[in-house]
């Protein structure tokens, strides 16, 4: 397939949502892996998970995350990987 530039196209109502492993997401983007962010800001992994949840995006915690998985779970409702 060839990529072609299209101009003057109304993109205000484009649906970028998709489904992966049975989970519907706003766009084909996953916030991952998020780890050691806590070195930059207190509870950064929790904040990243909340931001991902607010925008209907999957969140993946790294094995080197500073916040415990249980703390992230306590602050979010959406499943994370």
Short mmCIF file of N, CA and C in Angstrom, two decimals:
data_model
loop_
_atom_site.label_atom_id
_atom_site.label_comp_id
_atom_site.label_asym_id
_atom_site.label_seq_id
_atom_site.Cartn_x
_atom_site.Cartn_y
_atom_site.Cartn_z
N UNK A 1 0.84 -1.18 0.00
CA UNK A 1 0.00 0.00 0.00
C UNK A 1 0.88 1.24 0.00
N UNK A 2 0.37 2.24 -0.56
CA UNK A 2 1.12 3.48 -0.67
C UNK A 2 0.47 4.55 0.21
N UNK A 3 1.29 5.30 0.92
CA UNK A 3 0.78 6.38 1.75
C UNK A 3 0.59 7.62 0.89
N UNK A 4 -0.61 8.19 1.01
CA UNK A 4 -0.89 9.40 0.25
C UNK A 4 -1.37 10.49 1.20
N UNK A 5 -0.86 11.66 1.02
CA UNK A 5 -1.29 12.79 1.82
C UNK A 5 -2.68 13.22 1.37
N UNK A 6 -3.57 13.39 2.35
CA UNK A 6 -4.92 13.88 2.04
C UNK A 6 -5.10 15.20 2.77
N UNK A 7 -5.47 16.21 2.04
CA UNK A 7 -5.65 17.53 2.64
C UNK A 7 -7.11 17.94 2.56
N UNK A 8 -7.47 18.91 3.40
CA UNK A 8 -8.84 19.43 3.43
C UNK A 8 -9.86 18.32 3.74
N UNK A 9 -9.50 17.44 4.67
CA UNK A 9 -10.39 16.36 5.10
C UNK A 9 -10.85 16.68 6.52
N UNK A 10 -12.14 16.59 6.76
CA UNK A 10 -12.68 16.86 8.09
C UNK A 10 -12.28 15.72 9.03
N UNK A 11 -11.45 16.02 10.02
CA UNK A 11 -11.00 15.01 10.97
C UNK A 11 -11.60 15.23 12.36
N UNK A 12 -12.60 16.09 12.44
CA UNK A 12 -13.18 16.41 13.75
C UNK A 12 -14.00 15.27 14.34
N UNK A 13 -14.44 14.32 13.53
CA UNK A 13 -15.28 13.24 14.02
C UNK A 13 -14.68 11.86 13.77
N UNK A 14 -13.38 11.76 13.75
CA UNK A 14 -12.71 10.48 13.52
C UNK A 14 -12.77 9.64 14.79
N UNK A 15 -13.10 8.37 14.63
CA UNK A 15 -13.15 7.43 15.77
C UNK A 15 -11.85 6.63 15.77
N UNK A 16 -11.01 6.87 16.76
CA UNK A 16 -9.73 6.15 16.85
C UNK A 16 -9.80 4.97 17.81
N UNK A 17 -10.99 4.68 18.34
CA UNK A 17 -11.11 3.60 19.33
C UNK A 17 -10.83 2.24 18.70
N UNK A 18 -10.40 1.32 19.55
CA UNK A 18 -10.10 -0.04 19.12
C UNK A 18 -10.30 -0.97 20.30
N UNK A 19 -10.17 -2.26 20.07
CA UNK A 19 -10.31 -3.24 21.14
C UNK A 19 -9.10 -4.17 21.10
N UNK A 20 -8.55 -4.45 22.28
CA UNK A 20 -7.39 -5.33 22.39
C UNK A 20 -7.60 -6.24 23.59
N UNK A 21 -7.56 -7.54 23.36
CA UNK A 21 -7.77 -8.53 24.43
C UNK A 21 -9.09 -8.30 25.16
N UNK A 22 -10.11 -7.90 24.42
CA UNK A 22 -11.42 -7.69 25.00
C UNK A 22 -11.59 -6.37 25.73
N UNK A 23 -10.58 -5.53 25.72
CA UNK A 23 -10.65 -4.24 26.41
C UNK A 23 -10.75 -3.13 25.37
N UNK A 24 -11.83 -2.35 25.44
CA UNK A 24 -12.02 -1.23 24.52
C UNK A 24 -11.16 -0.06 24.99
N UNK A 25 -10.49 0.58 24.06
CA UNK A 25 -9.64 1.72 24.39
C UNK A 25 -9.88 2.85 23.41
N UNK A 26 -9.57 4.06 23.84
CA UNK A 26 -9.85 5.26 23.05
C UNK A 26 -9.05 5.33 21.76
N UNK A 27 -7.86 4.79 21.78
CA UNK A 27 -7.00 4.80 20.59
C UNK A 27 -5.98 3.67 20.72
N UNK A 28 -5.37 3.27 19.63
CA UNK A 28 -4.40 2.16 19.72
C UNK A 28 -3.08 2.61 20.33
N UNK A 29 -3.14 2.93 21.61
CA UNK A 29 -1.99 3.42 22.34
C UNK A 29 -2.05 2.85 23.74
N UNK A 30 -0.92 2.38 24.26
CA UNK A 30 -0.85 1.84 25.61
C UNK A 30 0.25 2.59 26.35
N UNK A 31 -0.07 3.06 27.53
CA UNK A 31 0.93 3.74 28.36
C UNK A 31 1.74 2.65 29.06
N UNK A 32 2.93 2.37 28.51
CA UNK A 32 3.68 1.22 29.04
C UNK A 32 5.14 1.24 28.60
N UNK A 33 6.01 0.55 29.32
CA UNK A 33 5.87 0.22 30.73
C UNK A 33 6.22 1.44 31.56
N UNK A 34 5.49 1.64 32.62
CA UNK A 34 5.72 2.80 33.47
C UNK A 34 6.38 2.32 34.76
N UNK A 35 7.63 2.70 34.93
CA UNK A 35 8.37 2.31 36.12
C UNK A 35 9.45 3.33 36.41
N UNK A 36 9.84 3.40 37.64
CA UNK A 36 10.83 4.36 38.13
C UNK A 36 10.40 5.81 37.92
N UNK A 37 9.15 6.01 37.53
CA UNK A 37 8.66 7.38 37.39
C UNK A 37 8.61 8.06 38.75
N UNK A 38 8.48 7.26 39.80
CA UNK A 38 8.46 7.79 41.15
C UNK A 38 9.75 8.48 41.54
N UNK A 39 10.80 8.28 40.78
CA UNK A 39 12.05 8.99 41.05
C UNK A 39 11.94 10.45 40.64
N UNK A 40 10.99 10.74 39.76
CA UNK A 40 10.81 12.11 39.27
C UNK A 40 9.74 12.86 40.05
N UNK A 41 8.74 12.11 40.53
CA UNK A 41 7.62 12.73 41.24
C UNK A 41 7.00 11.70 42.18
N UNK A 42 6.57 12.14 43.33
CA UNK A 42 5.98 11.24 44.32
C UNK A 42 4.72 10.57 43.74
N UNK A 43 4.64 9.27 43.86
CA UNK A 43 3.51 8.47 43.38
C UNK A 43 3.22 8.68 41.89
N UNK A 44 4.24 8.82 41.10
CA UNK A 44 4.07 9.10 39.67
C UNK A 44 3.36 7.97 38.94
N UNK A 45 3.61 6.72 39.34
CA UNK A 45 2.94 5.61 38.67
C UNK A 45 1.43 5.68 38.91
N UNK A 46 1.03 6.07 40.11
CA UNK A 46 -0.40 6.24 40.41
C UNK A 46 -0.98 7.34 39.53
N UNK A 47 -0.26 8.44 39.41
CA UNK A 47 -0.74 9.55 38.59
C UNK A 47 -0.82 9.16 37.12
N UNK A 48 0.15 8.39 36.65
CA UNK A 48 0.12 7.93 35.26
C UNK A 48 -1.06 6.99 35.03
N UNK A 49 -1.32 6.10 35.97
CA UNK A 49 -2.45 5.17 35.85
C UNK A 49 -3.77 5.92 35.84
N UNK A 50 -3.89 6.95 36.68
CA UNK A 50 -5.11 7.75 36.71
C UNK A 50 -5.29 8.52 35.40
N UNK A 51 -4.20 9.03 34.84
CA UNK A 51 -4.28 9.74 33.56
C UNK A 51 -4.70 8.80 32.44
N UNK A 52 -4.12 7.60 32.43
CA UNK A 52 -4.50 6.61 31.42
C UNK A 52 -5.97 6.25 31.55
N UNK A 53 -6.43 6.05 32.78
CA UNK A 53 -7.83 5.72 33.02
C UNK A 53 -8.75 6.85 32.56
N UNK A 54 -8.37 8.08 32.83
CA UNK A 54 -9.19 9.24 32.45
C UNK A 54 -9.36 9.35 30.94
N UNK A 55 -8.38 8.84 30.20
CA UNK A 55 -8.43 8.93 28.74
C UNK A 55 -8.73 7.59 28.08
N UNK A 56 -9.18 6.63 28.90
CA UNK A 56 -9.57 5.31 28.41
C UNK A 56 -8.44 4.61 27.65
N UNK A 57 -7.25 4.64 28.23
CA UNK A 57 -6.10 3.98 27.64
C UNK A 57 -5.58 2.92 28.61
N UNK A 58 -5.08 1.81 28.10
CA UNK A 58 -4.49 0.80 28.98
C UNK A 58 -3.22 1.32 29.64
N UNK A 59 -2.95 0.82 30.82
CA UNK A 59 -1.77 1.20 31.58
C UNK A 59 -1.03 -0.07 31.97
N UNK A 60 0.27 -0.06 31.80
CA UNK A 60 1.09 -1.21 32.16
C UNK A 60 2.15 -0.77 33.16
N UNK A 61 2.14 -1.42 34.31
CA UNK A 61 3.13 -1.13 35.34
C UNK A 61 4.39 -1.94 35.07
N UNK A 62 5.52 -1.31 35.17
CA UNK A 62 6.80 -1.97 34.96
C UNK A 62 7.18 -2.81 36.18
N UNK A 63 8.03 -3.78 35.96
CA UNK A 63 8.53 -4.59 37.07
C UNK A 63 9.45 -3.78 37.98
N UNK A 64 9.90 -2.64 37.52
CA UNK A 64 10.74 -1.78 38.36
C UNK A 64 9.97 -0.56 38.87
N UNK A 65 8.65 -0.68 38.92
CA UNK A 65 7.83 0.40 39.44
C UNK A 65 8.12 0.65 40.92
N UNK A 66 8.03 1.88 41.34
CA UNK A 66 8.29 2.23 42.73
C UNK A 66 7.03 2.08 43.57
N UNK A 67 5.87 2.46 43.03
CA UNK A 67 4.61 2.30 43.75
C UNK A 67 4.18 0.84 43.71
N UNK A 68 3.70 0.31 44.82
CA UNK A 68 3.19 -1.06 44.81
C UNK A 68 1.92 -1.17 43.96
N UNK A 69 1.73 -2.31 43.36
CA UNK A 69 0.58 -2.59 42.53
C UNK A 69 -0.73 -2.32 43.29
N UNK A 70 -0.74 -2.67 44.57
CA UNK A 70 -1.94 -2.49 45.39
C UNK A 70 -2.30 -1.01 45.56
N UNK A 71 -1.28 -0.16 45.60
CA UNK A 71 -1.54 1.28 45.73
C UNK A 71 -2.18 1.83 44.46
N UNK A 72 -1.70 1.37 43.32
CA UNK A 72 -2.28 1.80 42.05
C UNK A 72 -3.72 1.31 41.95
N UNK A 73 -3.95 0.06 42.33
CA UNK A 73 -5.30 -0.51 42.30
C UNK A 73 -6.25 0.30 43.19
N UNK A 74 -5.77 0.77 44.32
CA UNK A 74 -6.61 1.53 45.25
C UNK A 74 -7.06 2.87 44.67
N UNK A 75 -6.32 3.38 43.70
CA UNK A 75 -6.63 4.70 43.12
C UNK A 75 -7.30 4.63 41.76
N UNK A 76 -7.43 3.45 41.17
CA UNK A 76 -8.03 3.33 39.84
C UNK A 76 -9.05 2.20 39.83
N UNK A 77 -9.96 2.26 38.88
CA UNK A 77 -10.96 1.21 38.71
C UNK A 77 -10.67 0.37 37.46
N UNK A 78 -10.04 0.98 36.48
CA UNK A 78 -9.77 0.28 35.22
C UNK A 78 -8.71 -0.79 35.43
N UNK A 79 -8.84 -1.90 34.72
CA UNK A 79 -7.80 -2.93 34.84
C UNK A 79 -6.49 -2.43 34.24
N UNK A 80 -5.39 -2.83 34.83
CA UNK A 80 -4.09 -2.48 34.25
C UNK A 80 -3.26 -3.73 34.10
N UNK A 81 -2.28 -3.67 33.23
CA UNK A 81 -1.48 -4.85 32.91
C UNK A 81 -0.18 -4.78 33.67
#
